[in-house]
Coordinates of C-alpha atoms in Angstrom, one line a residue:
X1 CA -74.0 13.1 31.7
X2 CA -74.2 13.5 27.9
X3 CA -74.6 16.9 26.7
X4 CA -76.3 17.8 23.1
X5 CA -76.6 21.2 22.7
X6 CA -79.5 23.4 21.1
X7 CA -78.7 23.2 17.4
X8 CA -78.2 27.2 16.0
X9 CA -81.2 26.2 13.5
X10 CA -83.3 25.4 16.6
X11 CA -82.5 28.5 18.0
X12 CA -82.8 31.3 15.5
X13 CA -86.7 30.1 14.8
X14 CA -88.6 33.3 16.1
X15 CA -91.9 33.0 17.6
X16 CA -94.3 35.7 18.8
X17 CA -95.4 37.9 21.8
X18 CA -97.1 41.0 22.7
X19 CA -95.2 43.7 24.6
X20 CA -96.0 47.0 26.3
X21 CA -94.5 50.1 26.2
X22 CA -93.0 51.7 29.4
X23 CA -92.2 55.3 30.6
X24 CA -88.8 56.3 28.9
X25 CA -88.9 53.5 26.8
X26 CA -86.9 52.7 23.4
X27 CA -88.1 52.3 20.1
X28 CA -90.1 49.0 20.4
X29 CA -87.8 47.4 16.8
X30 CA -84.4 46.8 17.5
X31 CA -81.5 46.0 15.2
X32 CA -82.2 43.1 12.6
X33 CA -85.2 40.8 12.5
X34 CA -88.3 41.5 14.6
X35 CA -90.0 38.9 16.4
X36 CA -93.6 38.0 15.3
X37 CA -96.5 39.5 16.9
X38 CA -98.5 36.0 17.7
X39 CA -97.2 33.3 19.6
X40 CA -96.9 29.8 17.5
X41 CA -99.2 26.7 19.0
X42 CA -96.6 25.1 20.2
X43 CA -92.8 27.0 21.1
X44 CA -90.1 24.8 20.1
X45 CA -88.3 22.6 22.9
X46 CA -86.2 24.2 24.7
X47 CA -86.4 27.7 23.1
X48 CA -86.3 29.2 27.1
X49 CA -84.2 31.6 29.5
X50 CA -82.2 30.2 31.0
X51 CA -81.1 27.9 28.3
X52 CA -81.2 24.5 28.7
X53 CA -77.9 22.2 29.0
X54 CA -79.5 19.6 26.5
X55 CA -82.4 18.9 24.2
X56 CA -83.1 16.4 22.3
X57 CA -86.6 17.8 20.4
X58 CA -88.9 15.1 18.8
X59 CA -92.0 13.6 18.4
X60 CA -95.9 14.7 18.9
X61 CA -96.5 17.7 21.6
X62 CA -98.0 17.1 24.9
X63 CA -101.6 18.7 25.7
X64 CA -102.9 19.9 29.2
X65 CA -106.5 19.1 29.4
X66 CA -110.0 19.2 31.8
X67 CA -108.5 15.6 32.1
X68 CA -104.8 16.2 33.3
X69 CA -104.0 14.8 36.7
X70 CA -100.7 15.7 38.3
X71 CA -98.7 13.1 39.6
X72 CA -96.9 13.9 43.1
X73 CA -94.4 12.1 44.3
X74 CA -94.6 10.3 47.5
X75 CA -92.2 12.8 49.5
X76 CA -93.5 16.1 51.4
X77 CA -91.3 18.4 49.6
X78 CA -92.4 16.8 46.1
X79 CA -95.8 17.1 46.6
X80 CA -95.3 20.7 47.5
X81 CA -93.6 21.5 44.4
X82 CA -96.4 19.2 42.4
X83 CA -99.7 21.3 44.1
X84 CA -97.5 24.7 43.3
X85 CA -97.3 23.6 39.5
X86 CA -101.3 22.8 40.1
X87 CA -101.6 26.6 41.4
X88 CA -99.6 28.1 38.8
X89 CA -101.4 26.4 35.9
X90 CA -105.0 26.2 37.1
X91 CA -106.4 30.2 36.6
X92 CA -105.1 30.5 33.2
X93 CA -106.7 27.1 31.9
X94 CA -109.5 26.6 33.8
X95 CA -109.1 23.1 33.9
X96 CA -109.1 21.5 37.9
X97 CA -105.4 19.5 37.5
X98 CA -106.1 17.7 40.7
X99 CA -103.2 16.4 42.1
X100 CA -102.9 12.6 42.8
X101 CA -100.2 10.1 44.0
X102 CA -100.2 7.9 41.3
X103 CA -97.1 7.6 39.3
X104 CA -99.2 7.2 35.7
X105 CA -100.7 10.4 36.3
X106 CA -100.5 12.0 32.8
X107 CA -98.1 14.8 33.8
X108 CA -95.9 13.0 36.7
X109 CA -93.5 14.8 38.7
X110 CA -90.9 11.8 40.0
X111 CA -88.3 11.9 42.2
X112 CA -85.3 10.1 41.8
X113 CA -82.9 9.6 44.5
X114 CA -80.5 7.6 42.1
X115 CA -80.1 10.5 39.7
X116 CA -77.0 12.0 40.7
X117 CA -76.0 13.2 37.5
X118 CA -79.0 15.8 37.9
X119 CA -77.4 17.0 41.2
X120 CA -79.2 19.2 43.3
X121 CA -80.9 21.5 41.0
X122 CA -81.0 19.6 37.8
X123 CA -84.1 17.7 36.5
X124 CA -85.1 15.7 33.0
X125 CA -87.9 16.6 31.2
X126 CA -89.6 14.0 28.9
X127 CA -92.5 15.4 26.7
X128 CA -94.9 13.2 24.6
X129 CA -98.1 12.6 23.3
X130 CA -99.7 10.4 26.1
X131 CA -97.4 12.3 28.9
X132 CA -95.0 14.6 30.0
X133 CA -93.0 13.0 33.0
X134 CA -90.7 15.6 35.1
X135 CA -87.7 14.0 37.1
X136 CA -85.2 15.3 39.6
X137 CA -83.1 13.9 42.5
X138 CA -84.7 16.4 44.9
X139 CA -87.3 18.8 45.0
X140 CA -85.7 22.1 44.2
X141 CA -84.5 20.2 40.6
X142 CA -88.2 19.2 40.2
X143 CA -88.9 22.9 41.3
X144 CA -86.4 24.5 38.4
X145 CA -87.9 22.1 36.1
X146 CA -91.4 23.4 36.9
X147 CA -90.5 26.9 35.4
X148 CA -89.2 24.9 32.5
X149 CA -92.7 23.5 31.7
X150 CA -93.9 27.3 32.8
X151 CA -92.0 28.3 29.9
X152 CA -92.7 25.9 27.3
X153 CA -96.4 26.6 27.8
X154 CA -98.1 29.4 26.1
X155 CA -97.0 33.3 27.9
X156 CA -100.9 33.0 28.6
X157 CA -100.0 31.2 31.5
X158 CA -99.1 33.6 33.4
X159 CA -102.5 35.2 33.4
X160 CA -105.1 35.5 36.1
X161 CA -107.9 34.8 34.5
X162 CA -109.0 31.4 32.1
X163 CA -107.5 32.1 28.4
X164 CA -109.3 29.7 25.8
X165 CA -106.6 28.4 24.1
X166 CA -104.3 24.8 23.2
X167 CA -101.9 24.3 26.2
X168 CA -99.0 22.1 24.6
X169 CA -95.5 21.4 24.9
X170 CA -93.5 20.5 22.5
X171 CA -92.2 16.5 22.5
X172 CA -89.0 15.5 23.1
X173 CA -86.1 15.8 26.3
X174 CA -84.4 18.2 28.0
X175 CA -81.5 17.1 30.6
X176 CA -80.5 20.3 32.7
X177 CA -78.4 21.2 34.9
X178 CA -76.9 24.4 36.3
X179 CA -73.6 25.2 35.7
X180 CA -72.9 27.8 38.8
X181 CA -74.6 26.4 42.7
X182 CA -75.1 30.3 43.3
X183 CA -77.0 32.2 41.3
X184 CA -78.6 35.4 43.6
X185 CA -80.5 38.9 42.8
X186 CA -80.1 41.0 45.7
X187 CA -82.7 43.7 46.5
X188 CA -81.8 46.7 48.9
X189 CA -84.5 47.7 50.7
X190 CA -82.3 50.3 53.3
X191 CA -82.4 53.1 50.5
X192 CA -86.5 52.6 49.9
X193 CA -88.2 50.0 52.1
X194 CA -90.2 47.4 49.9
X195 CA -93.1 46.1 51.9
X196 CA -93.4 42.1 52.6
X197 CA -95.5 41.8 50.1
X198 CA -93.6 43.7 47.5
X199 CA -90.6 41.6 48.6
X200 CA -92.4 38.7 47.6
X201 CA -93.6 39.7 44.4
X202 CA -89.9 40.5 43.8
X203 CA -89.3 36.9 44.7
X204 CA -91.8 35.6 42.8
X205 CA -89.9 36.9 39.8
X206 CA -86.4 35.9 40.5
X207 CA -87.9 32.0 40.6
X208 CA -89.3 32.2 36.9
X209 CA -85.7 32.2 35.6
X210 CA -83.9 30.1 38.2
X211 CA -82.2 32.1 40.4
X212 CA -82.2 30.3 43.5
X213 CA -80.9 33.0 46.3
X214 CA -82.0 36.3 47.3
X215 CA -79.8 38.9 49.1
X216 CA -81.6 41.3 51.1
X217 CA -79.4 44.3 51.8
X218 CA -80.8 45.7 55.1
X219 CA -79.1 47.9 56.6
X220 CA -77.0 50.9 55.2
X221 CA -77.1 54.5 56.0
X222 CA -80.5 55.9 55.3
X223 CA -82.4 53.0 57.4
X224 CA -82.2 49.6 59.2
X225 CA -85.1 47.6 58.2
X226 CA -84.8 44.6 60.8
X227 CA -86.2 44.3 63.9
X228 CA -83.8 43.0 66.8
X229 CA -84.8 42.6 70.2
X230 CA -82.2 43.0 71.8
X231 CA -81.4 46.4 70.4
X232 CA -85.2 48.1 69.6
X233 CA -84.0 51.5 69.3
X234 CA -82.6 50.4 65.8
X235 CA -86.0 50.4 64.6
X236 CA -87.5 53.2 66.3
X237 CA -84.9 55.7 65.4
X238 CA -83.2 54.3 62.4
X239 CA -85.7 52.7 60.5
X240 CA -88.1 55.9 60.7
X241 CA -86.3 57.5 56.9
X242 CA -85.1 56.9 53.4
X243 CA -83.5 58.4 50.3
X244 CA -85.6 61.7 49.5
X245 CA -87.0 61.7 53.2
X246 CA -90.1 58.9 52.8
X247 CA -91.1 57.5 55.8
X248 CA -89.1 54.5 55.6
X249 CA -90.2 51.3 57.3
X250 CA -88.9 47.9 58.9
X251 CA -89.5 44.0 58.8
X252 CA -90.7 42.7 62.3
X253 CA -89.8 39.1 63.0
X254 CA -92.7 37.5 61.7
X255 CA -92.4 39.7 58.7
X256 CA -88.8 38.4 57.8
X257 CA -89.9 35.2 58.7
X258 CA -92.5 35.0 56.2
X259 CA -90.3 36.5 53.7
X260 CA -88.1 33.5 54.4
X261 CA -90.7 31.2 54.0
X262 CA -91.9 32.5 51.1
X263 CA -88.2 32.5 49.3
X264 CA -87.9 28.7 50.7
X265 CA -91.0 27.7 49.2
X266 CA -89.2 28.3 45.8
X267 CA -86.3 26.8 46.9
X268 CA -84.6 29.9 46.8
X269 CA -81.6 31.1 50.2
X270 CA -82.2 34.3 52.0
X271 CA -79.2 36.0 52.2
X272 CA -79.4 38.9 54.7
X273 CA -76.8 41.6 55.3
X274 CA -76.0 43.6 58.1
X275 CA -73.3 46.0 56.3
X276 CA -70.3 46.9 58.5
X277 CA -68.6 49.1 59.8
X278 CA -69.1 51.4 57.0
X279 CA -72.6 52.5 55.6
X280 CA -73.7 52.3 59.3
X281 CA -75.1 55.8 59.5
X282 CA -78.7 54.6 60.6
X283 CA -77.1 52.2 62.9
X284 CA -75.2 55.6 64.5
X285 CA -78.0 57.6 64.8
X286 CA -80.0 54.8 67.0
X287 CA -76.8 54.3 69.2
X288 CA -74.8 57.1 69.3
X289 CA -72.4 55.7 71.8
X290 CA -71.2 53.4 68.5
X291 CA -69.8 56.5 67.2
X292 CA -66.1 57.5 68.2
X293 CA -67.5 60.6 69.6
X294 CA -70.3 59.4 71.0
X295 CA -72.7 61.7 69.4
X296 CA -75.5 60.8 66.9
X297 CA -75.4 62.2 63.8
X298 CA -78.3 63.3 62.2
X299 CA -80.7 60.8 59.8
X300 CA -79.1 60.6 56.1
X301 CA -81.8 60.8 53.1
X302 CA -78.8 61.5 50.7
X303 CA -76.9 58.6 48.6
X304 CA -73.3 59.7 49.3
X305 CA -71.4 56.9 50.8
X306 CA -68.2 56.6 52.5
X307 CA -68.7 58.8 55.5
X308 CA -70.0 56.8 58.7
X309 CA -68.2 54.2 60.5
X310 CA -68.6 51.9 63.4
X311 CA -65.8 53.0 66.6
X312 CA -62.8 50.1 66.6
X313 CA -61.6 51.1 69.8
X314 CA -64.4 51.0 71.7
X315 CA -66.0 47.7 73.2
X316 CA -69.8 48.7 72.8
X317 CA -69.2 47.9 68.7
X318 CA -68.5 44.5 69.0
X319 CA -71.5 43.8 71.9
X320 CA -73.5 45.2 69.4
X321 CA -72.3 43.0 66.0
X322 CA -72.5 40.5 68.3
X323 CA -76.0 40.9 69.4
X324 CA -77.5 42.2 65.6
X325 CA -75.7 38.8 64.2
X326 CA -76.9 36.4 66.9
X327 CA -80.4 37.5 66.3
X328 CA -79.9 37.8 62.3
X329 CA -78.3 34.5 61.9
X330 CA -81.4 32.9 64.8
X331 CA -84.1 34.1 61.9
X332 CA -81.9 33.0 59.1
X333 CA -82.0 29.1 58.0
X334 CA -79.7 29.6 55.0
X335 CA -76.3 29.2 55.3
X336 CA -74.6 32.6 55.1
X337 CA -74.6 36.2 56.7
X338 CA -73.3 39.1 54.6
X339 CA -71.5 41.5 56.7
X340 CA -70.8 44.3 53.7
X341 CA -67.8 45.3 54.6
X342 CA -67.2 47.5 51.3
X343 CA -66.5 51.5 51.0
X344 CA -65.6 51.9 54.4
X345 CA -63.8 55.5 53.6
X346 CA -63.8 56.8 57.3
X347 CA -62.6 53.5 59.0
X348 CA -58.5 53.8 58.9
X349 CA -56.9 50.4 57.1
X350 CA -56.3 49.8 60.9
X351 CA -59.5 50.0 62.6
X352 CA -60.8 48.0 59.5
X353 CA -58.7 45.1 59.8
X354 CA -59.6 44.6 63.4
X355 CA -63.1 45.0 63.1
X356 CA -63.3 42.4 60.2
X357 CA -61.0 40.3 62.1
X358 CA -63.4 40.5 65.1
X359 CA -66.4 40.8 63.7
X360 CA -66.3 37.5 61.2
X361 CA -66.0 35.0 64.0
X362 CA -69.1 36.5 65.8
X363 CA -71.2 35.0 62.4
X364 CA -69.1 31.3 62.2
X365 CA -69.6 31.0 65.9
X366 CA -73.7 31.0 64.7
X367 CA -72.6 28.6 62.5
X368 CA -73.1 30.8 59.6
X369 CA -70.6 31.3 57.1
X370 CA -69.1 34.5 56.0
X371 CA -70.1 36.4 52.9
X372 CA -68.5 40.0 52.4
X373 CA -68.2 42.5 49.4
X374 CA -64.8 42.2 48.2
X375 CA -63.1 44.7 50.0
X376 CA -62.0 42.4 53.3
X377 CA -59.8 40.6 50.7
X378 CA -58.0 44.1 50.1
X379 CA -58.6 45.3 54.5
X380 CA -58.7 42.3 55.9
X381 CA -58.2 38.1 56.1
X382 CA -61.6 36.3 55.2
X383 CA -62.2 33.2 57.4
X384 CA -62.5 29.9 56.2
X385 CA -65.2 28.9 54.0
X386 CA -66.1 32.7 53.3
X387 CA -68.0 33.8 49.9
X388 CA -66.3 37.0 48.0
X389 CA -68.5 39.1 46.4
X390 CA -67.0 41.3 43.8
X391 CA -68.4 44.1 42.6
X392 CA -65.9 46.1 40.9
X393 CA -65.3 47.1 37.2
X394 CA -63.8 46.2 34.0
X395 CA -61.1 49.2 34.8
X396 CA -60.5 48.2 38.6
X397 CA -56.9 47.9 38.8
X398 CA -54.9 44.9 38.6
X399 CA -53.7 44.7 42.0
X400 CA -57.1 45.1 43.1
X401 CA -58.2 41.9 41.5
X402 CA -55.0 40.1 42.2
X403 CA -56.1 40.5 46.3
X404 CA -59.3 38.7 45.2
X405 CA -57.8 36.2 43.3
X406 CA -55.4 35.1 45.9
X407 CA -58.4 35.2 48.6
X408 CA -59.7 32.7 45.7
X409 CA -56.4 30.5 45.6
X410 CA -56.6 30.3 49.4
X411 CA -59.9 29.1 49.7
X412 CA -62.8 31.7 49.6
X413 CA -65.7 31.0 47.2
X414 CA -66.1 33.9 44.9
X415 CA -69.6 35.1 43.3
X416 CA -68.9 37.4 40.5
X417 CA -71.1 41.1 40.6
X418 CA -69.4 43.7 38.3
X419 CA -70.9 46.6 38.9
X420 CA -70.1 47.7 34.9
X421 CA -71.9 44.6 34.1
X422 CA -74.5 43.0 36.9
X423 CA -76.0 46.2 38.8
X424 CA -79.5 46.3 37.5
X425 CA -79.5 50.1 38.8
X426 CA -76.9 51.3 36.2
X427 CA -79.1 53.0 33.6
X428 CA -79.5 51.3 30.4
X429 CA -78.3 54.2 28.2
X430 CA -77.6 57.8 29.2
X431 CA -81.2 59.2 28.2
X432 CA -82.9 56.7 30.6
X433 CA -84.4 58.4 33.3
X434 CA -84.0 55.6 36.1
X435 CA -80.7 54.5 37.6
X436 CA -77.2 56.2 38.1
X437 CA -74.6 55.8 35.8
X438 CA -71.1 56.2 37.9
X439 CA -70.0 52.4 36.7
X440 CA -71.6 53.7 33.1
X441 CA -74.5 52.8 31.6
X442 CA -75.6 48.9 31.4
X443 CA -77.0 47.8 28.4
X444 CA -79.1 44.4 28.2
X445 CA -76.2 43.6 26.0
X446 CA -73.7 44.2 28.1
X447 CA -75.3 42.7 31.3
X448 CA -75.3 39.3 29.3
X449 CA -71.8 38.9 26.8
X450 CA -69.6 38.0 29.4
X451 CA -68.6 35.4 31.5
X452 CA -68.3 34.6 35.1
X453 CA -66.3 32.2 34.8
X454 CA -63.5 33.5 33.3
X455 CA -64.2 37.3 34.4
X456 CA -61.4 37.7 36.8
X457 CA -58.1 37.2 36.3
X458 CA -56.2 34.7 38.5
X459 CA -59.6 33.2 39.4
X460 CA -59.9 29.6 38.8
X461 CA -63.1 28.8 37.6
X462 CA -63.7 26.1 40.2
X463 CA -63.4 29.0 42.8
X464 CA -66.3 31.1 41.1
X465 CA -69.6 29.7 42.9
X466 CA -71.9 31.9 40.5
X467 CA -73.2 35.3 39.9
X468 CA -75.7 38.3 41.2
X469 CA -77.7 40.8 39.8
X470 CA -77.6 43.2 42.5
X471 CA -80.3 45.8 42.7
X472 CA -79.7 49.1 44.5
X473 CA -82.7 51.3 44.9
X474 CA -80.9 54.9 45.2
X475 CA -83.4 55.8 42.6
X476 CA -86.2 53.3 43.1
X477 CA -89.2 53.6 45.0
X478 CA -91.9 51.5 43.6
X479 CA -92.2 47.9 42.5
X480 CA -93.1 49.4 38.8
X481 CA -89.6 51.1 38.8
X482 CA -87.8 47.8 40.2
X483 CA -89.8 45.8 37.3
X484 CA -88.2 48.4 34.9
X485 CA -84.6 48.1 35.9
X486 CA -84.6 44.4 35.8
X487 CA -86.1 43.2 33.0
X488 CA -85.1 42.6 30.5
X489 CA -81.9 42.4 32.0
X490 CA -82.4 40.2 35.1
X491 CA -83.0 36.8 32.8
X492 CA -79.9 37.3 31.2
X493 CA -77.9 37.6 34.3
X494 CA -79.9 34.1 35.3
X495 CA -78.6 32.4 32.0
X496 CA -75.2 33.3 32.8
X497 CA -75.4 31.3 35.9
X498 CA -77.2 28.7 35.0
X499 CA -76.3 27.7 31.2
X500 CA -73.1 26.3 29.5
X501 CA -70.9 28.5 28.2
X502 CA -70.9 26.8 25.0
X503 CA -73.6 27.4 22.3
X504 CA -74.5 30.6 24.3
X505 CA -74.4 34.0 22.1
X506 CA -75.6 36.8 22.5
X507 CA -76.9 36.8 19.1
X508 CA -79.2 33.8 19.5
X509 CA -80.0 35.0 23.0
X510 CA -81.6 38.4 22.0
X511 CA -84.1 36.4 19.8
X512 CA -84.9 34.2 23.1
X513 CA -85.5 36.7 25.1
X514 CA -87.8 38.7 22.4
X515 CA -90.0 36.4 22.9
X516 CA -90.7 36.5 26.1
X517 CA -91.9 39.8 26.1
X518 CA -95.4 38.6 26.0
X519 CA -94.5 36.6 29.0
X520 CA -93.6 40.2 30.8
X521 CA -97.1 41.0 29.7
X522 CA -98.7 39.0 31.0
X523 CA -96.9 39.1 34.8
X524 CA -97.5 42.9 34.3
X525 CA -94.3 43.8 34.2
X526 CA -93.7 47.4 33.6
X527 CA -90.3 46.3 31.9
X528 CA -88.0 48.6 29.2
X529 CA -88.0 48.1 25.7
X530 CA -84.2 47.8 24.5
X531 CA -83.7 48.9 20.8
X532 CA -81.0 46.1 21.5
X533 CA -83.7 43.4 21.2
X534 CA -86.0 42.9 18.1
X535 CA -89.1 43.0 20.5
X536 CA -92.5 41.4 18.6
X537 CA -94.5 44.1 16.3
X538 CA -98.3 44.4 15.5

């Protein structure tokens, strides 16, 4: 597939949006031009996050109308994707958008089973006039290309209520693709428990800018938020706390079933993680006889780490791995289980090894795949077809990252999370009053000028599968504090998984994402200001 990319003229036009200030927040101006205060009529093609792979901007803009019909194609999971474009668009405009099977529908959603260049995310997007016509091989490409006409469209959009305004999008084509398959935000609900319906708004997020799976870290020391049958006292005694001594809380079945269901619908993975044998404290104090000494230790509301561990000599641990990943992986249609596996301090090098080398078949034999932090590359051997996550830092040392790069050479998949770089809980700058800071302070800067593919040493690019934006919630308790450590940083992380590496700076960027501060606004974000970004003014 040809590629054009956004010309540097294209992409240094500024256009306008409202912002809101936030608790702790930075000057609203940041270095060098600021953004206008009013949106233009029409935003230029493909002046988005993520960015686009190729446009090709020309022509007369298209209009939504009263008159619009939406075209669906004739497949269920098209038509799903066509009446949740309908749903999206409808309170903002007013208008009724019914949504029709008939293919010269003025805004037509196609599917294309010949389009392989387009892959299995990827979509074309062909604006005029008369008709904007959305294409993709399946329906998650159509579904990405959904929040590309999301974006186009006026940040009024995104509001709840009908906005009287021109709805247009600029004419012309964009041909996208992304350029990583994995591109996660992981949520840990074990420190503070999220409810299902803060989960979901979290997901709801994540799908404006493309990320297409979402790691939910369960378990850890302060609580276990899954319900498993054959184990309930996991829930009755080690669900009941969290960080600061909250009441805590759990997911039922039918609760992490609807989360699940809820992530598919946006064509976006669960990935759930069970985190073993380390950061198993909860886990201990619902079965004590997992514990070497057989005695359960009392509930942790701290944030140290490093100190419990799961009993390698004792038979009980793997009947209960066993159990906690058959019913995990029986919930779980996507294709992996994360085991953790990282900062395992009071399991000898020993003990680790042979519970990672017992302990890994127990999810392939579910016919799950493996994923792990990247410590069982340094403790352990990953199995076949198992995903590396690496979290470390800039300063890790060399060895370190040599054991992950020959996990890479041999095989594993490798999804790139430095801490110093990707952890949206790192405070921004030392004066902000959210986050921790022991990998320093992330700046919306520094969470985007880098690249994954070419991060770690020894790493061939083709063994990189993508990035995550992992969230830890040590300091985080409500959905406005999440909204403030992710944005503005999380669409950044999103472009580094999804756009070429060419014609992206961070430069250009900065004035991208400016602009969608109004978008924020209107979702009701409660996100930071960066003095980084020239943020709109007026």
């Amino acid at each position: 597939m040809r590629r054009r990319l956004i010309a540097p003229a294209v992409l240094l036009l500024a256009a306008a949006l409202g912002c809101t200030a936030t608790p702790g927040a930075a000057p609203a101006r940041g270095p060098g031009p600021a953004v206008p205060a009013t949106e233009p009529e029409v935003r230029p093609l493909g002046r988005i996050v993520p960015l686009p792979a190729s446009v090709e901007p020309g022509g007369a803009p298209y209009a939504l109308t009263a008159a619009t019909r939406i075209g669906a194609p004739d497949h269920p999971g098209g038509r799903a994707v066509a009446e949740r474009l309908a749903a999206l668009l409808r309170p903002a405009t007013g208008f009724r958008l019914p949504v029709v099977a008939d293919p010269a529908a003025d805004l037509a959603l196609r599917l294309d089973p010949a389009a392989t260049a387009l892959g299995d995310e990827g979509y074309e997007l062909r604006s005029g006039p008369a008709r904007l016509t959305l294409t993709a091989r399946t329906p998650a490409g159509l579904f990405r290309g959904v929040q590309t006409v999301r974006q186009q469209l006026p940040a009024d959009i995104e509001r709840p209520t009908v906005q009287r305004r021109a709805w247009k999008i600029a004419g012309g084509t964009v041909t996208d693709v992304p350029r990583f398959p994995y591109r996660g935000a992981m949520l840990d609900v074990a420190r503070h428990f999220f409810t299902v319906e803060e989960v979901k708004a979290y997901i709801d997020r994540i799908a404006l800018y493309k990320y297409n799976v979402l790691h939910l870290h369960l378990t850890d020391d302060q609580g276990w938020r899954i319900a498993v049958g054959s184990r309930p006292a996991l829930t009755a005694a080690g669900a009941a706390g969290e960080v600061g001594g909250g009441p805590g809380g759990f997911y039922t079945k039918d609760q992490y079933r609807a989360l699940v269901r809820h992530a598919a619908d946006r064509h976006i993975e669960v990935v759930p993680e069970i985190d073993m044998p380390g950061h198993t404290n909860a886990a201990l104090v619902s079965h004590p006889e997992l514990n070497c000494d057989g005695k359960a230790p009392k509930p942790h509301t701290g944030i140290e780490v490093g100190f419990s561990t799961l009993c390698a000599g004792k038979e009980a641990t793997y009947a209960f791995a066993d159990d906690v990943l058959r019913e995990v992986a029986a919930l779980t249609p996507g294709r992996y289980v994360h085991i953790g596996g990282d900062e395992a301090k009071s399991t000898s090098p020993a003990d680790y090894r042979t519970m990672m080398d017992r302990i890994q078949p127990l999810v392939t034999k579910r016919g799950k795949r493996v994923m792990a932090w990247h410590q069982i590359a340094l403790g352990a051997s990953p199995v076949p077809g198992s995903l590396i996550q690496y979290w470390g830092l800039d300063r890790t040392t060399a060895e370190e990252k040599e054991k992950v790069a020959e996990a890479a050479r041999a095989g594993a998949g490798i999804v790139v999370s430095p801490a110093d770089r990707a952890y949206l809980d790192m405070k921004y700058a030392p004066g902000t009053p959210l986050g921790l800071k022991w990998a320093g302070t992330v700046s919306v800067r520094r969470a985007y000028d880098w690249d994954p593919g070419s991060y770690l040493p020894g790493v061939p690019e083709s063994a990189v599968r993508g990035v995550e934006a992992p969230l830890w919630t040590e300091t985080l308790s409500t959905p406005e504090q999440l909204d403030t450590m992710a944005f503005p940083r999380l669409p950044g992380l999103a472009e580094l998984g999804w756009s070429p590496r060419e014609g992206r700076t961070w430069d250009t960027y900065r004035l991208r994402l400016a602009e969608q501060a109004h978008r924020f606004d209107a979702l009701g974000l409660a996100w930071y200001r960066s003095p980084e970004v020239p943020w709109p003014v007026g």
